[in-house]
mmCIF file of C-alpha atoms and ligand atoms in Angstrom:
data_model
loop_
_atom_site.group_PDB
_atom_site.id
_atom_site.type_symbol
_atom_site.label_atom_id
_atom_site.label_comp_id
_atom_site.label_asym_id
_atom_site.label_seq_id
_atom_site.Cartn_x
_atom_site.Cartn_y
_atom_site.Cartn_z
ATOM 1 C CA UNK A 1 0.000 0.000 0.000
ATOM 2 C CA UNK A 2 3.198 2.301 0.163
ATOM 3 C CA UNK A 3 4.525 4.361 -2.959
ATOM 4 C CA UNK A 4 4.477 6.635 -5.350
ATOM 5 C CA UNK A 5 2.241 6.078 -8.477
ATOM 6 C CA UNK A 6 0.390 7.900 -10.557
ATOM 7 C CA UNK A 7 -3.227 7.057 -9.259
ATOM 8 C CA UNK A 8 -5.327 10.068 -8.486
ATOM 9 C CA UNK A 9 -6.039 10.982 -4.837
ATOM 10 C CA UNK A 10 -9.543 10.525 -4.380
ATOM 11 C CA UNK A 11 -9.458 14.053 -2.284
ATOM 12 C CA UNK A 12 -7.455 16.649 -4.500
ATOM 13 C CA UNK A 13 -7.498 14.743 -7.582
ATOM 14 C CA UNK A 14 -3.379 14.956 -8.048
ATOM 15 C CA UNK A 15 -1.379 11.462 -9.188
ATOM 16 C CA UNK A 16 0.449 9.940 -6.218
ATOM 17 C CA UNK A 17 -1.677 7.841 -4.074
ATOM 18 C CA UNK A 18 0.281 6.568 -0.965
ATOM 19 C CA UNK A 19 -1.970 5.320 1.096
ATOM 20 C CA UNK A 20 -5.457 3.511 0.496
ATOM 21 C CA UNK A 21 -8.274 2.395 3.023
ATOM 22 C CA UNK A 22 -9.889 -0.716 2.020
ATOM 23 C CA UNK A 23 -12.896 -0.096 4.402
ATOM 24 C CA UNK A 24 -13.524 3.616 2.967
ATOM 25 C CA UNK A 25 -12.285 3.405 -0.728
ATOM 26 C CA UNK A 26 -10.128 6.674 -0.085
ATOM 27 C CA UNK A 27 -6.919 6.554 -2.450
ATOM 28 C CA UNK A 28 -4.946 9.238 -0.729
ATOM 29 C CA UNK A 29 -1.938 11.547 -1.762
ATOM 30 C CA UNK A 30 1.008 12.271 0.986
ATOM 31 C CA UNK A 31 -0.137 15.776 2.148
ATOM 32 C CA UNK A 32 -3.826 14.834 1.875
ATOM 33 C CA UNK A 33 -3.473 11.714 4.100
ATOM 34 C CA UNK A 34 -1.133 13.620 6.567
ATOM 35 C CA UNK A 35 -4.186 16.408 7.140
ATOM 36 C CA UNK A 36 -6.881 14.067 6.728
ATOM 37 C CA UNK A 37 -5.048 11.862 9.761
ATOM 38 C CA UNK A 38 -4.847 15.326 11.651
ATOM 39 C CA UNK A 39 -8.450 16.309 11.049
ATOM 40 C CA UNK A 40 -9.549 12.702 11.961
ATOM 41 C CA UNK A 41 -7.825 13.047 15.578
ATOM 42 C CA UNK A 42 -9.264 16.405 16.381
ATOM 43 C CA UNK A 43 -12.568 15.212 14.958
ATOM 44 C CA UNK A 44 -12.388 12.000 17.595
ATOM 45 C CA UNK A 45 -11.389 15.036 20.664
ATOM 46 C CA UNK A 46 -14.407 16.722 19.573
ATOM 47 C CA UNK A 47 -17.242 13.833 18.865
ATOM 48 C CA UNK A 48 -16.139 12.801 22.375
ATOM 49 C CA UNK A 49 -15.575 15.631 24.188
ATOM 50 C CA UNK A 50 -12.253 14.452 25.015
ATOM 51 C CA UNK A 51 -10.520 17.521 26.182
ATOM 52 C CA UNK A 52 -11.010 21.216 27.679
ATOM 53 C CA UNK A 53 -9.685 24.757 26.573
ATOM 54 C CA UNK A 54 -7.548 25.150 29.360
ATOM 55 C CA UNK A 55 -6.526 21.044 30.225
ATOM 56 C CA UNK A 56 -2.782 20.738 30.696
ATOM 57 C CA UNK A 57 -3.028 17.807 28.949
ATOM 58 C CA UNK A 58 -0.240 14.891 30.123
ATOM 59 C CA UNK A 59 0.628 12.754 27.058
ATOM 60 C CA UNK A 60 1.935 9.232 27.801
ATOM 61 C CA UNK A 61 5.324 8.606 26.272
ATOM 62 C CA UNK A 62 6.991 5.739 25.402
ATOM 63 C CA UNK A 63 8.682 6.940 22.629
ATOM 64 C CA UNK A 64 7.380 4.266 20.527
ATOM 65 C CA UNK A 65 6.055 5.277 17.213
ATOM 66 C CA UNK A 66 2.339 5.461 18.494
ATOM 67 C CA UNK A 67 3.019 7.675 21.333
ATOM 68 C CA UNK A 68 5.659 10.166 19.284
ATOM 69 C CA UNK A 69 2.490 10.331 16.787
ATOM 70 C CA UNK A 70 -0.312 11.079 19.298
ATOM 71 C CA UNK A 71 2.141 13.854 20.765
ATOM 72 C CA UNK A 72 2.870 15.636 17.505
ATOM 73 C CA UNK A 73 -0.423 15.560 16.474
ATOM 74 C CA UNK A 74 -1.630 16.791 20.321
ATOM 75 C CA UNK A 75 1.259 19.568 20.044
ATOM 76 C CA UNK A 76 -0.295 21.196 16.778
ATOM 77 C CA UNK A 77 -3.871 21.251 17.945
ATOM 78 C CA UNK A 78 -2.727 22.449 21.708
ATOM 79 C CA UNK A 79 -1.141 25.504 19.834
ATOM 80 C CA UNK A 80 -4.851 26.568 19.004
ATOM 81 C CA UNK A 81 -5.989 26.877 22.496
ATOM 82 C CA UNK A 82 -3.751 29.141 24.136
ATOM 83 C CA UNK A 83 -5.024 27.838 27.610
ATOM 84 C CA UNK A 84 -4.239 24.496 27.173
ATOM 85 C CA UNK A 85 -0.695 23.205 27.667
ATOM 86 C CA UNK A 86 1.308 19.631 26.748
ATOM 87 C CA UNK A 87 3.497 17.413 29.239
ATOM 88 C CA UNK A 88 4.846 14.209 28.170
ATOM 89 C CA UNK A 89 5.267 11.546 31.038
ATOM 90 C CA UNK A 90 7.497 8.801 30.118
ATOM 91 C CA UNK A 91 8.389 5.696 31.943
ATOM 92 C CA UNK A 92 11.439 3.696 32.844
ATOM 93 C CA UNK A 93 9.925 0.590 33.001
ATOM 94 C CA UNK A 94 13.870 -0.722 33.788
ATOM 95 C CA UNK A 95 14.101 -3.487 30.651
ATOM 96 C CA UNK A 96 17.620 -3.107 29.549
ATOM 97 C CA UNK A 97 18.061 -3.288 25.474
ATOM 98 C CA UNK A 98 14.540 -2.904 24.976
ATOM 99 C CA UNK A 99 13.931 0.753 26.304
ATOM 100 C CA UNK A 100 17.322 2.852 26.165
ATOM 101 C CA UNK A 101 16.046 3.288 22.160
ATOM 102 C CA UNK A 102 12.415 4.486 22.569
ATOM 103 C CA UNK A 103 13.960 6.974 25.433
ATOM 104 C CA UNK A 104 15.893 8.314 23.905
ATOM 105 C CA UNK A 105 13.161 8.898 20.968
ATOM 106 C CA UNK A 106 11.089 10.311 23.727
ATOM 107 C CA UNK A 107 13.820 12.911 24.736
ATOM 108 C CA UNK A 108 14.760 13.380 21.124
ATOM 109 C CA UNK A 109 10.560 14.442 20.530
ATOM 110 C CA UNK A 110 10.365 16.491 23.381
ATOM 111 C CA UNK A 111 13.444 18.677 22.980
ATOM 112 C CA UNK A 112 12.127 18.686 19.351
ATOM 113 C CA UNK A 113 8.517 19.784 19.701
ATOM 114 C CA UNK A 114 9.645 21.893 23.145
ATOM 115 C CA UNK A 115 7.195 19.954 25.035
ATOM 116 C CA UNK A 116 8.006 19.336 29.169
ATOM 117 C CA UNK A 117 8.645 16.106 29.960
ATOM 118 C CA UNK A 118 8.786 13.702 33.117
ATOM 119 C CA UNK A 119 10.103 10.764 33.348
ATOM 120 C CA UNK A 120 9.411 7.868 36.179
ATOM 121 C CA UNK A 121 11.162 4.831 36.720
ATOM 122 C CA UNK A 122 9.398 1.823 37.647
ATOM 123 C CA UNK A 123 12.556 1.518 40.478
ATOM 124 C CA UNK A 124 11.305 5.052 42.049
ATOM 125 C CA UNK A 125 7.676 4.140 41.739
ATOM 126 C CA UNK A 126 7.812 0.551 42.980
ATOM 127 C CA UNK A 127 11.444 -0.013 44.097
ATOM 128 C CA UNK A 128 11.920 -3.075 41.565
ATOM 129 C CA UNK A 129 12.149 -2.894 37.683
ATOM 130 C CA UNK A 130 10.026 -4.840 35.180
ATOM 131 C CA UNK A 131 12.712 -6.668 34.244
ATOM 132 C CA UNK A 132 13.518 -7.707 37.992
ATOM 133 C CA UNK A 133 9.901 -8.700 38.677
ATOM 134 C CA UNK A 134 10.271 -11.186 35.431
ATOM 135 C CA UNK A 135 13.813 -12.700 35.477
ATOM 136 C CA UNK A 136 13.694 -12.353 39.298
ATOM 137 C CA UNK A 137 10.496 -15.422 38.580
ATOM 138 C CA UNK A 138 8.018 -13.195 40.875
ATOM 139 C CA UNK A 139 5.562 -12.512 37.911
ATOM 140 C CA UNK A 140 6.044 -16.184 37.679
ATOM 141 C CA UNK A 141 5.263 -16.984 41.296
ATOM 142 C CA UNK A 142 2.336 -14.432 41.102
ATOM 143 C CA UNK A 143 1.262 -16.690 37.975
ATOM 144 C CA UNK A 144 1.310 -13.377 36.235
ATOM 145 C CA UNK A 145 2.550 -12.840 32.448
ATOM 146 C CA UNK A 146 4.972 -9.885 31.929
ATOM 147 C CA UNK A 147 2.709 -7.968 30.057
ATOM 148 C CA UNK A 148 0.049 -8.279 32.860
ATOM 149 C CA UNK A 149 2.743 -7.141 35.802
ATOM 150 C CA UNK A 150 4.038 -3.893 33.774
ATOM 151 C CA UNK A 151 1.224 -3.259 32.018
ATOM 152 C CA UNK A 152 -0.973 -2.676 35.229
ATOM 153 C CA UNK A 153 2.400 -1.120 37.157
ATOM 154 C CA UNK A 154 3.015 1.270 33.571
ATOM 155 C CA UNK A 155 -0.519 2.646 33.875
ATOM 156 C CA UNK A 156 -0.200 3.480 37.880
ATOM 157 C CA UNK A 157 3.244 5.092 37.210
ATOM 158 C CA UNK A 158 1.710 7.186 34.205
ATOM 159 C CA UNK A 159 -0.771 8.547 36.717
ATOM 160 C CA UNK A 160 1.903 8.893 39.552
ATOM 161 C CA UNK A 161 4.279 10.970 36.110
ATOM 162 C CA UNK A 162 0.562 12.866 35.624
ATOM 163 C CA UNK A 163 -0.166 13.903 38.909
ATOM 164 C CA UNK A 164 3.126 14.907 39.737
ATOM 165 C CA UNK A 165 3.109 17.398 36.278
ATOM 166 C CA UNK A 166 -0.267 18.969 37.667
ATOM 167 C CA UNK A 167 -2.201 17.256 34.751
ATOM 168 C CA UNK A 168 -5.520 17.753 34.574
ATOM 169 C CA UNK A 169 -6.315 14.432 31.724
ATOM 170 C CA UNK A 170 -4.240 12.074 30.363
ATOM 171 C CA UNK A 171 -4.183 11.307 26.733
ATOM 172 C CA UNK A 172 -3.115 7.666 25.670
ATOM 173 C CA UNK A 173 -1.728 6.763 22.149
ATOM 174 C CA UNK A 174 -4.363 3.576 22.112
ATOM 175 C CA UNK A 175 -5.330 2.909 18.939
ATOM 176 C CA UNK A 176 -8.606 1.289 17.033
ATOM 177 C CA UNK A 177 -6.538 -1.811 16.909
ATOM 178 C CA UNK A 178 -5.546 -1.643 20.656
ATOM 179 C CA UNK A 179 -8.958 -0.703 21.971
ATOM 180 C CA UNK A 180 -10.655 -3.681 19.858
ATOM 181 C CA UNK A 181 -7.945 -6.305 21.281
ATOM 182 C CA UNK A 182 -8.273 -4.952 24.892
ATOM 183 C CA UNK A 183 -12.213 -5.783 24.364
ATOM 184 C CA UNK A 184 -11.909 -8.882 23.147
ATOM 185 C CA UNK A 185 -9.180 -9.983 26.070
ATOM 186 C CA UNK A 186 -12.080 -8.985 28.638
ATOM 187 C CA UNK A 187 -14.373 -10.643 26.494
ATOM 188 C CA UNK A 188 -12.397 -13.855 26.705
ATOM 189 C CA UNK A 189 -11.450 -13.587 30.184
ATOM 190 C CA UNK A 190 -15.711 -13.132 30.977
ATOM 191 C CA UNK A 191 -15.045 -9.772 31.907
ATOM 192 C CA UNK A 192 -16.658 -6.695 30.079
ATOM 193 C CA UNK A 193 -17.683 -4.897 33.033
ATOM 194 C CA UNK A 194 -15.088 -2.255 32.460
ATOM 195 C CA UNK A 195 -15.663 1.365 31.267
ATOM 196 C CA UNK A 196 -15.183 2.295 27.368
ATOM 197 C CA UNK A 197 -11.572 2.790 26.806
ATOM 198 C CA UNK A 198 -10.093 6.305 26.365
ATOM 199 C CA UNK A 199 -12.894 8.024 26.862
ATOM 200 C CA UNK A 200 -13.039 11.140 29.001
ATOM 201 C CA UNK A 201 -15.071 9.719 32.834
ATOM 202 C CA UNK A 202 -14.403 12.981 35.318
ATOM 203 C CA UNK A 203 -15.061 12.815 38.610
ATOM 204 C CA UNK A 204 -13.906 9.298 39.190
ATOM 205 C CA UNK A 205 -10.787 10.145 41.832
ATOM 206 C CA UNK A 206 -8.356 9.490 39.101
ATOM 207 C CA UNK A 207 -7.637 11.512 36.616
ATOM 208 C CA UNK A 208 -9.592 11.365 33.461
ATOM 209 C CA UNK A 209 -8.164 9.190 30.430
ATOM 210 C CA UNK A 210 -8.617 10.027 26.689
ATOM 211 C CA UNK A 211 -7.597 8.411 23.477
ATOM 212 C CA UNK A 212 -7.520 10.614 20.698
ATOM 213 C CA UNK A 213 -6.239 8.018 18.333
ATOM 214 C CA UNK A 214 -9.037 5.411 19.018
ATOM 215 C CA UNK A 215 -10.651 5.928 15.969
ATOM 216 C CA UNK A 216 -7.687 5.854 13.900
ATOM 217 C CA UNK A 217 -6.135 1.796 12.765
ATOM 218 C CA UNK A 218 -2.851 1.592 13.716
ATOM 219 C CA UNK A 219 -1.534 0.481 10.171
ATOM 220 C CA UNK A 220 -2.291 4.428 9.379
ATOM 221 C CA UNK A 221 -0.574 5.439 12.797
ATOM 222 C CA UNK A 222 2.529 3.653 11.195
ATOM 223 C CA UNK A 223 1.779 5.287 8.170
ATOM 224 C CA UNK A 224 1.692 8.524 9.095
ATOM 225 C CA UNK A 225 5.086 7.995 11.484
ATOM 226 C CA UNK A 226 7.004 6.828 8.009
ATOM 227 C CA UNK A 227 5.543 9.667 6.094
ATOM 228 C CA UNK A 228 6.622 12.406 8.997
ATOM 229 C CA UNK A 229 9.816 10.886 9.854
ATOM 230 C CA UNK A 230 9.083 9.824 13.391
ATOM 231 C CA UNK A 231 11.511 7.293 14.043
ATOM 232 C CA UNK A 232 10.249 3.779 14.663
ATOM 233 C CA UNK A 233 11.613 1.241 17.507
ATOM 234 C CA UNK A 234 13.687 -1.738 16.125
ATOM 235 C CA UNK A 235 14.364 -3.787 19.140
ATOM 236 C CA UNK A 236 11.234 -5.729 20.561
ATOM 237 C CA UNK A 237 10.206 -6.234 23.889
ATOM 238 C CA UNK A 238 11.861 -9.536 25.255
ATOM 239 C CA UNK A 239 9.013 -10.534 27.265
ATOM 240 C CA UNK A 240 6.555 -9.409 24.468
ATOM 241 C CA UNK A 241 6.238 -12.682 22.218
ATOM 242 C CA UNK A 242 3.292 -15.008 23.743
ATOM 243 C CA UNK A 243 1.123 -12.605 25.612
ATOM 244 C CA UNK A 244 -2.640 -12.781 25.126
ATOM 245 C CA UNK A 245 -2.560 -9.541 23.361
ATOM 246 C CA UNK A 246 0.123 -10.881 20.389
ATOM 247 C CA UNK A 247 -2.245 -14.150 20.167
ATOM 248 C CA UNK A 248 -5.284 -11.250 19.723
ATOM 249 C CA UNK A 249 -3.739 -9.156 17.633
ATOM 250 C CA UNK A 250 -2.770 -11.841 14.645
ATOM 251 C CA UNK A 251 -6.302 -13.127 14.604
ATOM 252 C CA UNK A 252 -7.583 -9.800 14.180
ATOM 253 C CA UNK A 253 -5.306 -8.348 11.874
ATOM 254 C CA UNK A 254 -6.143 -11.410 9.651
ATOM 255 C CA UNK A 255 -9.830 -10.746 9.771
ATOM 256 C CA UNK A 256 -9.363 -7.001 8.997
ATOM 257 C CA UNK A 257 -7.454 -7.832 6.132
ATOM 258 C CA UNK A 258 -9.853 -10.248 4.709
ATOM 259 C CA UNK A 259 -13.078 -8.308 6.048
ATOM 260 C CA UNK A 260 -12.045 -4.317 5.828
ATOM 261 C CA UNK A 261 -14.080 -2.316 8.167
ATOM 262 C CA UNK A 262 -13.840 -5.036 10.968
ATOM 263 C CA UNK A 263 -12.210 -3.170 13.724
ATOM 264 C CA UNK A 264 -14.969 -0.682 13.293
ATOM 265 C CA UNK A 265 -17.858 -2.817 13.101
ATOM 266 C CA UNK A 266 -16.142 -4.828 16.470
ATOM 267 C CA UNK A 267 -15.824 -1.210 18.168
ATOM 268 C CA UNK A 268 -19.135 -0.297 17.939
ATOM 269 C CA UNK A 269 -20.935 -3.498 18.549
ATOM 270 C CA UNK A 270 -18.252 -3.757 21.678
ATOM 271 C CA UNK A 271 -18.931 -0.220 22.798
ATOM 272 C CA UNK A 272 -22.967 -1.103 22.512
ATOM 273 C CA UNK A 273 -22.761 -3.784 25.057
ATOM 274 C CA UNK A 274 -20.175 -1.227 27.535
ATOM 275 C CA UNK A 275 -22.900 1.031 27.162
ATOM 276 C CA UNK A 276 -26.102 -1.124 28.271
ATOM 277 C CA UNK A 277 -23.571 -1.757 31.997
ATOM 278 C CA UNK A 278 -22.570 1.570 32.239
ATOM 279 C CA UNK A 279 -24.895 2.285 35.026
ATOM 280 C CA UNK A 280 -22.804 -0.481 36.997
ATOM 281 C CA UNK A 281 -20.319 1.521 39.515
ATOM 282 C CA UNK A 282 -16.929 0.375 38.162
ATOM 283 C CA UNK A 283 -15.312 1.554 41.043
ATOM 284 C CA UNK A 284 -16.898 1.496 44.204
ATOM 285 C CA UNK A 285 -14.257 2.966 46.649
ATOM 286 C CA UNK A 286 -10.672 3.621 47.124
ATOM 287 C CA UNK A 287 -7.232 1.672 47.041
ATOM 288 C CA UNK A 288 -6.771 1.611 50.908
ATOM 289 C CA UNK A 289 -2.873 2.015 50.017
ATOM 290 C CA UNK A 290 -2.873 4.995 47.223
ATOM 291 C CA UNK A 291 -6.446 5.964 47.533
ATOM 292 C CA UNK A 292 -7.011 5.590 43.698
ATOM 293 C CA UNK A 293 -10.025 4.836 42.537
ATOM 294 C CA UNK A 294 -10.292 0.653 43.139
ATOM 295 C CA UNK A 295 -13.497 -2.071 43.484
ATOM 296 C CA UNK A 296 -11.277 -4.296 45.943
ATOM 297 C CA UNK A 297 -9.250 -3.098 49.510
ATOM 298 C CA UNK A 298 -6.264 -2.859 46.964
ATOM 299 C CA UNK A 299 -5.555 -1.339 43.746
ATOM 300 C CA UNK A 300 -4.196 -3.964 41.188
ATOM 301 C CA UNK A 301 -1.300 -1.948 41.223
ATOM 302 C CA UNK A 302 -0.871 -1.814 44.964
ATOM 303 C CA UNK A 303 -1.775 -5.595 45.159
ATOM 304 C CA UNK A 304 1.000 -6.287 42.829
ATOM 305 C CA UNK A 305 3.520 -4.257 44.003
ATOM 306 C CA UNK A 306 2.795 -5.306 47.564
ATOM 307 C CA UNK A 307 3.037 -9.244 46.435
ATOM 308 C CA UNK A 308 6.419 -8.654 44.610
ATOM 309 C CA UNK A 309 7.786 -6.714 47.656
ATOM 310 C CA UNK A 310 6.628 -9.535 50.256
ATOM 311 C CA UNK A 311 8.601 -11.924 47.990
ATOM 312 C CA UNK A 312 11.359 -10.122 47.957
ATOM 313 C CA UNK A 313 11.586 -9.627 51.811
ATOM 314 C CA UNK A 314 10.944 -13.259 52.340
ATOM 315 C CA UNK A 315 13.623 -14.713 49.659
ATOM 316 C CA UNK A 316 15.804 -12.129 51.855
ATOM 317 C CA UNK A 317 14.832 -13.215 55.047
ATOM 318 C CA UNK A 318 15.576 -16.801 53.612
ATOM 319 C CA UNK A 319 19.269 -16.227 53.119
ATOM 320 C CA UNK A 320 20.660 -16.573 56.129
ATOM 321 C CA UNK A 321 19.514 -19.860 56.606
ATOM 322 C CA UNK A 322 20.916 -20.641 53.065
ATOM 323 C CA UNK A 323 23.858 -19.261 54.099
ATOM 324 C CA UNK A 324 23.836 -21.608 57.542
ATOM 325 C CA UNK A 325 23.227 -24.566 55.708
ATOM 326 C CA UNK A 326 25.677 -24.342 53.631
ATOM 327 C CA UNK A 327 28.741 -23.455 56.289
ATOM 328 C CA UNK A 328 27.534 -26.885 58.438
HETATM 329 FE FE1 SF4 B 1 5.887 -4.267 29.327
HETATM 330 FE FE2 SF4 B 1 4.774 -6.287 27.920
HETATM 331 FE FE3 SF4 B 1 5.068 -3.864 26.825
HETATM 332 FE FE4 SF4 B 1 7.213 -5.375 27.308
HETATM 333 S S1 SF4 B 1 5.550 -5.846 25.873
HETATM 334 S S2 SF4 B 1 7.018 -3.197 27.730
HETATM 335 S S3 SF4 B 1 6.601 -6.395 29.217
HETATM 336 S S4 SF4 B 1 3.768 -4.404 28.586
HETATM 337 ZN ZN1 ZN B 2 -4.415 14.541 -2.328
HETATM 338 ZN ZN1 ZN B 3 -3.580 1.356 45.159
#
């Protein structure tokens, strides 16, 4: 679907289609794809009333190529509301090889686009790394996969970045394609009592989440990085191959290739059924640890954090009779 030829773009009529979208029939040329993917996120802000005039809007990081997107994009439409300013939060998760490279992407964006940015290492946060809980076998003991251990650690330290930057939302570079495969996970697990994904809830005790790219596939996210020179991440995550969500995401980019228009027709249907429980109270107290917003005594977050650090003390307070044992 990439380069040059001499089509005509279905919007200005010039040869050079780059980019066509099986599920709309739109041939598109470079510049008119670029501004029709910038129109399309401020259209999503708008339809859901995502953000305010005067939000100082906390943009999560990674500095892979769907975060450096959803902050460029955020940048140019922040500069129309004079009230509203941009912070990037990026975090550490602590997986060495995998993250020095979208970092330093993140930094490299920042400095770039002259945005603020804070950055929060899982170590600070929780006192281990992500790469400690996994190769140190807690996630294991916890009968927890990687991805389920920093995910749910990633998103508390995002909020910890946020509230520390005096945020007032945070926007999340979740995709169509992400949102879709996050439904059907809860769908297979039995669980779709959960809120619609990036979509602003105030009033909650935590602060509100938005997704301005959630109507936008993230084969055009990638498109739109190549075509604006936003550097993409070579090196995979190590613990990424064999999660639930990699399992998800073949089958369903399969069936959207097959059957275009898919991931929409899954979103809304999806979003129907959200809808009919949204009078169930997702959340109805506080974390008794962090006070977040949590259905159980704990957080997931603090439940986690507080099983991995119990391990660790225990393991610690085991060495000594290691250490006996092995001097008699
Ligand atoms: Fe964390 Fe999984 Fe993402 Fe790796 S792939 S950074 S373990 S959530
Ligand atoms: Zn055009
Ligand atoms: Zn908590």
């Amino acid at each position: 679907m990439m380069g040059l030829n001499r089509e005509k773009c279905t919007t200005c009529e010039r040869d050079g289609v780059v980019v066509v979208r099986p599920y709309s029939g739109e041939r598109l040329c470079r510049s008119c794809f670029l501004q029709n993917f910038e129109r399309r996120v401020q259209k999503t802000i708008t339809k859901y009333d995502m953000l305010r005039e005067d939000d100082r809007i906390a943009v999560a990081l990674s500095g892979g190529k769907d975060s450096l997107t959803l902050l460029r994009v955020l940048v140019k439409i922040e500069r129309r509301f004079p009230k509203a300013s941009v912070v990037a939060i990026t975090v550490d998760e602590g997986i060495p090889g995998y993250r020095e490279e979208a970092l330093e992407n993140a930094r490299r964006a920042c400095e770039e686009l002259r945005v603020e940015q804070v950055v929060i290492t899982f170590e600070e946060a929780f006192g281990f790394t992500a790469s400690e809980a996994v190769e140190g076998g807690y996630a294991d003991e916890l009968r927890l996969g990687a991805c389920s251990v920093c995910g749910v650690l990633r998103r508390k330290a995002i909020e910890l970045g946020a509230m520390r930057a005096g945020a007032t939302v945070i926007a999340t570079a979740h995709t169509l394609d992400d949102i879709v495969q996050t439904y059907l996970m809860n769908a297979l697990r039995g669980d779709l009592n959960h809120p619609p994904i990036g979509l602003r809830r105030d009033g909650t005790g935590a602060l509100p989440r938005v997704a301005p790219l959630r109507l936008t596939p993230e084969r055009e996210v990638i498109l739109y990085a190549y075509y604006s020179g936003i550097p993409m991440q070579e090196v995979e995550c190590p613990y990424s191959s064999g999660s639930q969500r990699s399992l998800i995401r073949s089958f369903l980019n399969e069936f959207e290739e097959r059957y275009p228009g898919s991931l929409y027709a899954a979103l809304r249907s999806l979003e129907n059924l959200l809808n009919r429980s949204r009078g169930s109270d997702f959340e109805r107290g506080t974390c008794r640890l962090c006070g977040l917003p949590s259905g159980q005594d704990l957080c997931r977050s603090c439940e986690i954090v507080s099983s991995i650090v119990n391990l660790k003390a225990e393991r610690l307070r085991r060495v000594p009779a290691v250490l006996q044992t092995a001097f008699t």
